[in-house]
DNA sequence: CGTTCCTTTGAAACCAATCAATAATGGTGG
DNA sequence: CCACCATTATTGATTGGTTTCAAAGGAACG
């Protein structure tokens, strides 16, 4: 599924995609992923509001971060893929601000935030790299905000599908247009701010328009260009600038 | 308006609120704010899609970051207050992903991103601090995502008002319950994903319920507790943890 | 092989958008 | 200082996308 070797960490894999890492940098990142824990689909890794000073790295599998409203409604805030850093809200408050749930079976590593502090001190270039990936996430979240705030159901779901496609392509360049979305229609609704009923109708409509094709939860993007225009989508994950980083050492 | 002295930078002011800074750290931050430029309300500082390797610090005034859809609709992504770092998307792509517009007259400083790279290398503790404030912004944006995705007009506007209140209190502890929102109702709509017409009706409704009071664009939060419950609001700006930071030096 | 979860479909209700027009407000130049 | 103009706020009537409610197939799982 991923191109990771037995020794490389998922974080190294992802960051290396953007910038060749020095051995010392690889070591520092590997260190963050020493402990590994396995979870089954639907398992909850941490729950919103729990005390925690730990961060998590996805080694394999899909997860999502979500929050619940008083009335029981749920909003899925972000999807997590291999190489992603999760639970960063514990950085600021020592308390999680979202529930992290396994979408598929997955393997994750966790480490205390103080370890990140040490890395910031000793690895200036990695710190810049982490800051950059964070800023990528932030812009991607802005895109979702625009999607929820100003577009209709078709465009919201198109945005979701295109973002997943972009992100999967980072670690799997061979991926063309078909992938298993794993999410239920209720999940898609919680991610896009729609009801599961309307998600169903909208998926059918996208299908009828020839934009996508579905077999169970496996989706094929049939007309990516039309989808991109429909959703006003911009790929935030293909490339990032690293030329401004401080030199290594 | 702010408690800034003539010499202190707005960034120092804000970060100092969370953690006492060392002289060398203050100097490093001051350096980022050497150049100052003044803008009038409604001026555009940078436009979405422009090439840029610069970051901006707000010294005084209000601004907002927004993005436009193909059909002309606009989504306001974030409000910027004194001490905020703006234009961080140029970090990742050397290109701005949002238009920054002055809401009020304001003074801002700008510097090239490479300067941030140097700071990451030499000031590990500041790097951790910047990463932390970024993570605060990220959680606040998640809150907005939840607001747009899963709550009605009343709750969305309540969320906006409460967030502004929280953020103003960081630099102005004396602020109780009244502030000038500056934004037009069309702006509020662009921030909350509503039309200006519905914003007007909803503000009137909040007024009628005794939750707020309005005089022009000056808003008084009459029942903060009820607003917090209505919006399911959590203050993300009051305090952050700094105990995990690497030691200075 | 039943049970549970998920998907699909239909009808009715509703929140917010749209369309349209009128009052306020604020800034500007004479 | 006031008339004028542009922008903003307010209000009403109508439309529409999405939700809600309800229920029937399908698929997955123990």
Coordinates of C-alpha atoms (C1' of nucleotides) in Angstrom, one line a residue:
Chain A
X1 CA 0.0 0.0 0.0
X2 CA 2.7 2.5 1.0
X3 CA 6.3 2.5 -0.3
X4 CA 7.7 2.4 3.2
X5 CA 10.5 0.0 3.9
X6 CA 10.6 -1.9 7.1
X7 CA 13.0 0.6 8.7
X8 CA 11.8 3.9 7.4
X9 CA 9.2 5.8 9.3
X10 CA 6.0 7.1 7.6
X11 CA 6.9 10.6 8.5
X12 CA 10.3 10.2 6.8
X13 CA 8.5 8.9 3.8
X14 CA 6.2 11.8 3.5
X15 CA 8.7 14.6 4.3
X16 CA 11.3 12.9 2.0
X17 CA 8.8 13.4 -0.8
X18 CA 9.2 17.1 -0.4
X19 CA 12.9 17.4 0.5
X20 CA 15.8 14.9 0.7
X21 CA 16.5 14.3 4.4
X22 CA 19.9 14.0 6.0
X23 CA 20.7 10.9 8.0
X24 CA 20.6 12.8 11.3
X25 CA 17.2 14.1 10.4
X26 CA 15.9 10.6 9.5
X27 CA 17.2 9.4 12.8
X28 CA 15.5 12.2 14.7
X29 CA 12.2 11.4 13.0
X30 CA 12.6 7.6 13.4
X31 CA 13.0 8.2 17.1
X32 CA 9.5 9.7 17.2
X33 CA 8.1 6.5 15.7
X34 CA 9.8 3.9 18.0
X35 CA 6.6 2.7 19.7
X36 CA 3.9 1.2 17.5
X37 CA 0.4 0.4 18.3
X38 CA -2.2 -1.4 16.1
X39 CA -5.9 -0.4 16.0
X40 CA -8.9 -2.0 14.3
X41 CA -11.4 0.0 12.2
X42 CA -13.8 2.0 14.3
X43 CA -11.5 2.0 17.3
X44 CA -11.1 5.3 19.1
X45 CA -7.5 6.3 19.6
X46 CA -8.2 9.4 21.8
X47 CA -11.4 11.1 22.8
X48 CA -12.1 14.9 22.6
X49 CA -11.4 16.6 25.9
X50 CA -9.0 13.9 27.3
X51 CA -5.8 15.0 29.1
X52 CA -2.9 14.2 26.9
X53 CA 0.6 15.4 26.1
X54 CA 1.1 12.9 23.3
X55 CA 1.3 13.3 19.5
X56 CA 0.6 10.6 17.0
X57 CA 2.1 9.6 13.7
X58 CA 0.1 7.5 11.2
X59 CA 2.2 4.6 9.9
X60 CA -0.5 2.9 7.9
X61 CA -4.3 3.1 7.5
X62 CA -6.9 5.9 7.5
X63 CA -8.2 7.8 10.5
X64 CA -10.3 10.9 11.1
X65 CA -10.5 13.7 13.7
X66 CA -14.0 14.7 14.7
X67 CA -15.9 16.7 17.2
X68 CA -19.3 16.3 18.6
X69 CA -22.0 19.0 19.2
X70 CA -24.3 19.1 22.2
X71 CA -27.2 17.7 20.2
X72 CA -25.2 14.7 19.1
X73 CA -24.3 15.9 15.7
X74 CA -20.7 15.2 14.6
X75 CA -18.3 17.2 12.4
X76 CA -15.4 15.4 10.8
X77 CA -12.6 17.9 10.8
X78 CA -9.8 16.1 9.0
X79 CA -8.8 12.9 7.4
X80 CA -5.5 11.4 8.5
X81 CA -3.3 9.4 6.1
X82 CA 0.1 7.7 6.6
X83 CA 2.8 10.2 7.6
X84 CA 0.3 12.6 9.2
X85 CA 1.0 14.1 12.6
X86 CA -2.2 13.9 14.7
X87 CA -3.3 15.3 18.0
X88 CA -1.4 18.5 17.7
X89 CA -4.0 20.3 19.8
X90 CA -2.4 18.7 22.9
X91 CA 0.6 20.9 22.0
X92 CA -1.2 24.0 23.0
X93 CA -3.4 22.8 25.9
X94 CA -2.3 19.3 27.0
X95 CA -5.8 18.3 26.1
X96 CA -7.2 16.8 22.9
X97 CA -9.7 19.0 21.0
X98 CA -10.9 16.2 18.7
X99 CA -11.7 12.6 18.8
X100 CA -9.4 10.5 16.6
X101 CA -11.0 7.4 15.2
X102 CA -9.6 4.6 13.0
X103 CA -11.4 4.4 9.7
X104 CA -9.6 1.3 8.6
X105 CA -7.3 -1.0 10.5
X106 CA -4.2 1.0 11.2
X107 CA -0.8 1.3 12.9
X108 CA 0.3 4.5 14.7
X109 CA 3.1 5.6 16.8
X110 CA 2.9 8.0 19.7
X111 CA 5.4 10.2 21.6
X112 CA 5.2 12.9 24.2
X113 CA 5.2 16.5 23.0
X114 CA 8.4 17.3 24.9
X115 CA 10.1 15.2 22.3
X116 CA 8.9 17.6 19.7
X117 CA 10.4 20.4 21.8
X118 CA 13.8 18.7 21.7
X119 CA 13.5 18.3 17.9
X120 CA 12.7 22.0 17.5
X121 CA 15.9 22.9 19.4
X122 CA 18.3 20.5 17.6
X123 CA 16.8 20.2 14.1
X124 CA 16.1 23.7 12.8
X125 CA 15.5 22.5 9.3
X126 CA 13.0 19.8 10.4
X127 CA 11.3 22.4 12.5
X128 CA 10.8 24.5 9.4
X129 CA 9.6 21.5 7.5
X130 CA 7.1 20.6 10.2
X131 CA 5.9 24.2 10.3
X132 CA 5.5 24.1 6.5
X133 CA 3.5 20.9 6.5
X134 CA 1.3 22.4 9.2
X135 CA 0.8 25.4 7.0
X136 CA -0.2 23.1 4.1
X137 CA -2.8 21.5 6.4
X138 CA -4.0 25.0 7.4
X139 CA -4.6 26.0 3.8
X140 CA -6.3 22.8 3.0
X141 CA -8.6 23.4 6.0
X142 CA -9.3 26.9 4.6
X143 CA -10.4 25.2 1.4
X144 CA -12.8 23.0 3.3
X145 CA -14.1 26.1 5.1
X146 CA -14.8 27.7 1.8
X147 CA -16.4 24.5 0.6
X148 CA -18.8 24.3 3.6
X149 CA -19.5 28.0 3.7
X150 CA -20.1 28.8 0.1
X151 CA -20.9 25.8 -2.1
X152 CA -23.7 23.3 -2.5
X153 CA -23.8 19.6 -1.9
X154 CA -22.3 18.6 -5.2
X155 CA -19.3 20.8 -4.9
X156 CA -18.7 19.9 -1.3
X157 CA -18.6 16.2 -2.0
X158 CA -16.5 16.8 -5.1
X159 CA -14.0 18.8 -2.9
X160 CA -13.8 15.9 -0.5
X161 CA -13.1 13.3 -3.2
X162 CA -10.5 15.4 -4.9
X163 CA -8.7 16.2 -1.7
X164 CA -8.5 12.5 -0.9
X165 CA -7.2 11.8 -4.4
X166 CA -4.5 14.5 -4.0
X167 CA -3.4 13.2 -0.7
X168 CA -3.2 9.5 -1.7
X169 CA -1.1 10.5 -4.7
X170 CA 1.6 12.0 -2.4
X171 CA 2.5 8.5 -1.2
X172 CA 1.3 6.5 -4.1
X173 CA 2.2 8.2 -7.4
X174 CA 0.8 5.3 -9.4
X175 CA -2.7 6.1 -8.2
X176 CA -4.8 7.3 -11.2
X177 CA -8.5 7.7 -10.6
X178 CA -9.9 4.9 -8.5
X179 CA -9.7 4.4 -4.7
X180 CA -11.6 2.9 -1.8
X181 CA -13.1 5.8 0.2
X182 CA -13.8 3.6 3.2
X183 CA -16.2 6.2 4.6
X184 CA -19.9 5.5 5.0
X185 CA -22.3 8.0 3.5
X186 CA -23.0 9.2 7.1
X187 CA -19.3 9.8 7.5
X188 CA -19.2 11.8 4.2
X189 CA -22.1 13.8 5.6
X190 CA -20.3 14.5 8.8
X191 CA -17.3 15.7 6.8
X192 CA -19.2 17.9 4.4
X193 CA -21.9 19.2 6.7
X194 CA -24.8 17.3 5.0
X195 CA -27.2 14.6 6.0
X196 CA -26.5 11.1 5.0
X197 CA -29.8 11.1 3.0
X198 CA -28.7 14.1 1.0
X199 CA -25.2 12.6 0.5
X200 CA -26.8 9.6 -1.0
X201 CA -28.8 11.7 -3.5
X202 CA -25.8 13.8 -4.3
X203 CA -23.6 10.8 -5.0
X204 CA -26.2 9.4 -7.3
X205 CA -26.4 12.8 -9.1
X206 CA -22.6 12.9 -9.5
X207 CA -22.8 9.4 -10.9
X208 CA -25.7 10.3 -13.2
X209 CA -23.7 13.3 -14.6
X210 CA -20.8 11.0 -15.4
X211 CA -18.4 12.6 -13.0
X212 CA -17.9 9.6 -10.8
X213 CA -18.6 5.9 -10.7
X214 CA -19.2 3.8 -7.6
X215 CA -18.9 0.2 -6.6
X216 CA -19.6 -0.1 -2.9
X217 CA -17.2 2.4 -1.4
X218 CA -14.7 2.3 -4.2
X219 CA -14.9 5.5 -6.2
X220 CA -13.7 6.2 -9.7
X221 CA -13.2 9.9 -10.7
X222 CA -14.4 9.7 -14.3
X223 CA -14.0 13.4 -15.2
X224 CA -11.4 14.9 -12.9
X225 CA -11.3 18.2 -14.9
X226 CA -15.0 18.7 -14.6
X227 CA -14.9 17.9 -10.9
X228 CA -12.0 20.4 -10.4
X229 CA -14.1 23.1 -12.0
X230 CA -17.3 22.1 -10.2
X231 CA -15.5 22.3 -6.8
X232 CA -13.1 25.2 -7.7
X233 CA -10.5 22.8 -6.4
X234 CA -6.8 23.5 -5.9
X235 CA -4.3 20.7 -5.2
X236 CA -2.4 21.7 -2.0
X237 CA -0.4 18.6 -1.6
X238 CA 1.5 18.1 -4.9
X239 CA 4.5 20.3 -4.1
X240 CA 5.8 22.7 -1.4
X241 CA 8.7 25.1 -1.4
X242 CA 11.7 24.2 0.7
X243 CA 14.3 26.6 -0.7
X244 CA 13.9 29.1 2.1
X245 CA 14.8 26.5 4.8
X246 CA 17.9 27.1 6.9
X247 CA 20.8 24.9 5.8
X248 CA 21.2 21.6 7.5
X249 CA 23.7 21.4 10.4
Chain B
X1 CA -6.0 50.5 22.0
X2 CA -3.2 48.1 22.5
X3 CA -0.7 48.0 25.4
X4 CA 2.2 48.1 23.0
X5 CA 5.0 50.5 23.9
X6 CA 6.8 52.4 21.2
X7 CA 9.7 49.9 21.0
X8 CA 8.0 46.5 21.6
X9 CA 6.7 44.6 18.6
X10 CA 3.1 43.4 18.4
X11 CA 4.4 39.8 18.1
X12 CA 6.4 40.2 21.3
X13 CA 3.3 41.6 23.0
X14 CA 1.2 38.6 22.0
X15 CA 3.8 35.9 22.7
X16 CA 4.8 37.5 25.9
X17 CA 1.3 37.1 27.1
X18 CA 1.8 33.4 26.9
X19 CA 5.4 33.0 28.0
X20 CA 8.0 35.5 29.3
X21 CA 10.5 36.1 26.5
X22 CA 14.3 36.4 26.8
X23 CA 16.0 39.6 25.5
X24 CA 17.6 37.7 22.7
X25 CA 14.2 36.3 21.7
X26 CA 12.6 39.8 21.8
X27 CA 15.4 41.1 19.6
X28 CA 14.9 38.3 17.1
X29 CA 11.2 39.1 16.9
X30 CA 11.7 42.8 16.8
X31 CA 13.9 42.2 13.8
X32 CA 10.9 40.8 11.9
X33 CA 9.0 44.0 12.4
X34 CA 11.6 46.5 11.4
X35 CA 9.8 47.7 8.3
X36 CA 6.3 49.2 8.8
X37 CA 3.7 50.1 6.3
X38 CA 0.4 51.9 6.9
X39 CA -2.9 50.9 5.1
X40 CA -6.3 52.5 5.1
X41 CA -9.5 50.6 5.7
X42 CA -10.5 48.5 2.6
X43 CA -7.0 48.5 1.2
X44 CA -5.8 45.2 -0.2
X45 CA -2.4 44.1 1.2
X46 CA -2.0 41.1 -1.0
X47 CA -4.2 39.4 -3.5
X48 CA -4.9 35.7 -3.7
X49 CA -2.6 33.9 -6.2
X50 CA 0.1 36.5 -6.2
X51 CA 3.7 35.4 -6.1
X52 CA 5.2 36.3 -2.7
X53 CA 7.8 35.1 -0.3
X54 CA 6.8 37.5 2.4
X55 CA 5.1 37.2 5.7
X56 CA 3.2 39.9 7.6
X57 CA 2.8 40.8 11.2
X58 CA -0.2 43.0 12.3
X59 CA 1.0 45.9 14.4
X60 CA -2.3 47.6 14.8
X61 CA -5.8 47.4 13.3
X62 CA -8.0 44.6 12.0
X63 CA -7.7 42.7 8.7
X64 CA -9.2 39.6 7.2
X65 CA -8.1 36.8 4.8
X66 CA -10.6 35.8 2.2
X67 CA -10.9 33.8 -0.9
X68 CA -13.2 34.2 -3.9
X69 CA -15.2 31.6 -5.8
X70 CA -15.6 31.5 -9.5
X71 CA -19.2 32.8 -9.2
X72 CA -18.0 35.9 -7.3
X73 CA -19.0 34.7 -3.8
X74 CA -16.5 35.3 -1.1
X75 CA -15.5 33.3 2.0
X76 CA -13.7 35.1 4.8
X77 CA -11.3 32.6 6.3
X78 CA -9.8 34.4 9.2
X79 CA -9.8 37.7 11.1
X80 CA -6.4 39.1 11.9
X81 CA -5.6 41.1 15.0
X82 CA -2.5 42.8 16.3
X83 CA 0.3 40.3 16.9
X84 CA -1.0 37.9 14.2
X85 CA 1.3 36.4 11.6
X86 CA -0.4 36.6 8.2
X87 CA 0.3 35.2 4.7
X88 CA 1.7 31.9 6.0
X89 CA 0.7 30.1 2.8
X90 CA 3.6 31.8 1.0
X91 CA 5.7 29.6 3.2
X92 CA 4.6 26.5 1.4
X93 CA 4.2 27.7 -2.1
X94 CA 5.7 31.1 -2.5
X95 CA 2.3 32.2 -3.5
X96 CA -0.6 33.6 -1.5
X97 CA -3.7 31.5 -1.1
X98 CA -5.9 34.3 0.2
X99 CA -6.5 38.0 -0.2
X100 CA -5.6 40.0 2.8
X101 CA -7.7 43.1 3.2
X102 CA -7.6 45.9 5.8
X103 CA -10.9 46.1 7.8
X104 CA -9.8 49.2 9.7
X105 CA -6.8 51.5 9.2
X106 CA -3.8 49.5 10.2
X107 CA 0.0 49.2 10.4
X108 CA 1.7 46.0 9.4
X109 CA 5.3 44.8 9.0
X110 CA 6.5 42.4 6.4
X111 CA 9.6 40.3 6.0
X112 CA 10.8 37.5 3.7
X113 CA 10.2 33.9 4.8
X114 CA 13.9 33.1 4.8
X115 CA 14.1 35.3 7.9
X116 CA 11.7 32.8 9.5
X117 CA 14.0 30.0 8.4
X118 CA 16.9 31.7 10.3
X119 CA 14.8 32.1 13.3
X120 CA 13.9 28.4 13.3
X121 CA 17.5 27.5 13.3
X122 CA 18.7 29.9 16.0
X123 CA 15.7 30.2 18.3
X124 CA 14.4 26.7 19.1
X125 CA 12.1 27.9 21.8
X126 CA 10.6 30.6 19.6
X127 CA 10.1 28.0 16.9
X128 CA 8.1 25.9 19.3
X129 CA 6.2 29.0 20.3
X130 CA 5.3 29.8 16.7
X131 CA 4.3 26.2 16.1
X132 CA 2.1 26.4 19.1
X133 CA 0.3 29.6 18.1
X134 CA -0.2 28.0 14.7
X135 CA -1.8 25.0 16.3
X136 CA -4.1 27.3 18.3
X137 CA -5.2 28.9 15.0
X138 CA -5.7 25.5 13.5
X139 CA -8.0 24.4 16.3
X140 CA -9.9 27.7 16.1
X141 CA -10.4 27.1 12.4
X142 CA -11.7 23.6 13.3
X143 CA -14.2 25.3 15.5
X144 CA -15.3 27.5 12.6
X145 CA -15.6 24.4 10.4
X146 CA -17.8 22.8 12.9
X147 CA -19.8 26.0 13.1
X148 CA -20.4 26.2 9.4
X149 CA -20.9 22.5 8.9
X150 CA -23.3 21.7 11.7
X151 CA -25.0 24.8 13.2
X152 CA -27.7 27.2 12.2
X153 CA -27.4 30.9 11.6
X154 CA -27.8 32.0 15.2
X155 CA -25.1 29.7 16.4
X156 CA -22.7 30.7 13.6
X157 CA -23.0 34.4 14.3
X158 CA -22.7 33.7 18.0
X159 CA -19.5 31.8 17.4
X160 CA -18.1 34.7 15.4
X161 CA -18.9 37.2 18.0
X162 CA -17.5 35.1 20.9
X163 CA -14.3 34.4 19.0
X164 CA -13.7 38.0 18.4
X165 CA -14.3 38.7 22.1
X166 CA -11.8 36.0 23.1
X167 CA -9.2 37.3 20.8
X168 CA -9.6 40.9 21.8
X169 CA -9.2 40.0 25.4
X170 CA -5.8 38.5 24.8
X171 CA -4.3 41.9 24.2
X172 CA -6.9 43.9 26.1
X173 CA -7.7 42.3 29.5
X174 CA -10.0 45.2 30.4
X175 CA -12.4 44.4 27.7
X176 CA -15.7 43.3 29.2
X177 CA -18.6 42.8 26.8
X178 CA -18.6 45.6 24.2
X179 CA -16.6 46.1 21.1
X180 CA -16.7 47.6 17.6
X181 CA -17.1 44.7 15.2
X182 CA -16.1 46.9 12.2
X183 CA -17.5 44.3 9.8
X184 CA -20.5 45.1 7.6
X185 CA -23.4 42.6 7.6
X186 CA -22.2 41.4 4.2
X187 CA -18.8 40.7 5.8
X188 CA -20.4 38.7 8.6
X189 CA -22.2 36.7 6.0
X190 CA -19.0 36.0 4.1
X191 CA -17.4 34.8 7.3
X192 CA -20.3 32.6 8.4
X193 CA -21.5 31.3 5.1
X194 CA -24.8 33.2 5.1
X195 CA -26.3 36.0 3.0
X196 CA -26.3 39.5 4.2
X197 CA -30.1 39.5 4.4
X198 CA -30.1 36.5 6.7
X199 CA -27.4 38.0 8.8
X200 CA -29.5 41.0 9.3
X201 CA -32.5 38.9 10.4
X202 CA -30.4 36.8 12.6
X203 CA -28.7 39.7 14.4
X204 CA -32.2 41.2 15.0
X205 CA -33.2 37.8 16.4
X206 CA -30.2 37.6 18.8
X207 CA -31.1 41.2 19.8
X208 CA -34.7 40.3 20.4
X209 CA -33.6 37.3 22.6
X210 CA -31.6 39.6 24.8
X211 CA -28.3 37.9 23.9
X212 CA -26.8 41.0 22.2
X213 CA -27.3 44.7 21.8
X214 CA -26.3 46.7 18.8
X215 CA -25.5 50.4 18.1
X216 CA -24.2 50.7 14.6
X217 CA -21.4 48.1 14.4
X218 CA -20.7 48.3 18.1
X219 CA -21.9 45.1 19.7
X220 CA -22.6 44.3 23.4
X221 CA -22.7 40.7 24.5
X222 CA -25.5 40.8 27.0
X223 CA -25.7 37.2 28.0
X224 CA -22.3 35.6 27.3
X225 CA -23.1 32.4 29.1
X226 CA -26.2 31.8 27.0
X227 CA -24.2 32.7 23.8
X228 CA -21.5 30.2 24.8
X229 CA -24.2 27.5 25.2
X230 CA -26.0 28.4 22.0
X231 CA -22.8 28.2 20.0
X232 CA -21.2 25.4 22.0
X233 CA -18.2 27.7 22.2
X234 CA -14.8 27.1 23.7
X235 CA -12.2 29.8 24.2
X236 CA -9.0 28.7 22.5
X237 CA -7.1 31.9 23.2
X238 CA -7.1 32.4 26.9
X239 CA -4.1 30.2 27.8
X240 CA -1.7 27.8 26.1
X241 CA 0.8 25.4 27.6
X242 CA 4.5 26.2 27.3
X243 CA 6.0 23.8 29.8
X244 CA 7.1 21.4 27.1
X245 CA 9.2 23.9 25.3
X246 CA 12.9 23.3 25.0
X247 CA 14.9 25.5 27.5
X248 CA 16.2 28.8 26.2
X249 CA 19.7 29.0 24.9
Chain C
dC1 C1' -29.0 -17.1 8.8
dG2 C1' -30.6 -13.8 11.7
dT3 C1' -29.2 -9.3 13.0
dT4 C1' -27.2 -5.0 12.4
dC5 C1' -25.5 -1.5 9.8
dC6 C1' -25.7 0.9 5.5
dT7 C1' -27.8 2.4 1.3
dT8 C1' -31.7 3.8 -1.2
dT9 C1' -36.1 6.0 -2.0
dG10 C1' -40.4 9.0 -1.2
dA11 C1' -43.1 12.8 0.8
dA12 C1' -43.4 16.8 3.6
dA13 C1' -41.5 20.5 6.3
dC14 C1' -38.1 24.1 7.0
dC15 C1' -34.2 27.2 7.1
dA16 C1' -31.9 30.1 4.4
dA17 C1' -31.4 32.1 -0.4
dT18 C1' -33.2 35.0 -3.8
dC19 C1' -35.6 38.9 -5.6
dA20 C1' -37.2 43.4 -4.8
dA21 C1' -37.7 47.7 -2.7
dT22 C1' -37.2 51.2 1.0
dA23 C1' -35.0 53.4 4.9
dA24 C1' -30.6 54.8 7.2
dT25 C1' -26.0 55.9 7.4
dG26 C1' -21.7 57.9 6.2
dG27 C1' -18.6 60.3 3.5
dT28 C1' -17.7 64.1 -0.1
dG29 C1' -17.6 68.3 -2.4
dG30 C1' -19.6 72.7 -3.1
Chain D
dC1 C1' -23.0 73.1 6.9
dC2 C1' -25.9 71.0 3.8
dA3 C1' -27.1 68.6 -0.4
dC4 C1' -25.8 64.7 -2.8
dC5 C1' -24.2 60.1 -3.6
dA6 C1' -22.8 55.5 -2.4
dT7 C1' -22.9 52.2 0.7
dT8 C1' -25.2 49.7 4.3
dA9 C1' -29.2 48.2 6.9
dT10 C1' -33.9 46.7 7.0
dT11 C1' -38.1 44.6 5.5
dG12 C1' -41.5 41.7 2.7
dA13 C1' -42.7 37.9 -0.5
dT14 C1' -41.3 34.0 -2.8
dT15 C1' -38.4 30.2 -4.1
dG16 C1' -35.4 26.4 -3.3
dG17 C1' -31.8 23.3 -1.5
dT18 C1' -31.5 20.5 2.3
dT19 C1' -33.4 18.4 6.3
dT20 C1' -36.5 15.6 8.5
dC21 C1' -39.4 11.7 8.9
dA22 C1' -40.4 7.1 7.4
dA23 C1' -39.6 2.8 5.5
dA24 C1' -37.8 -0.7 2.4
dG25 C1' -33.9 -3.1 0.2
dG26 C1' -28.9 -4.7 0.5
dA27 C1' -24.7 -5.8 2.3
dA28 C1' -21.8 -7.2 5.9
dC29 C1' -20.9 -9.8 10.1
dG30 C1' -20.9 -13.0 14.0

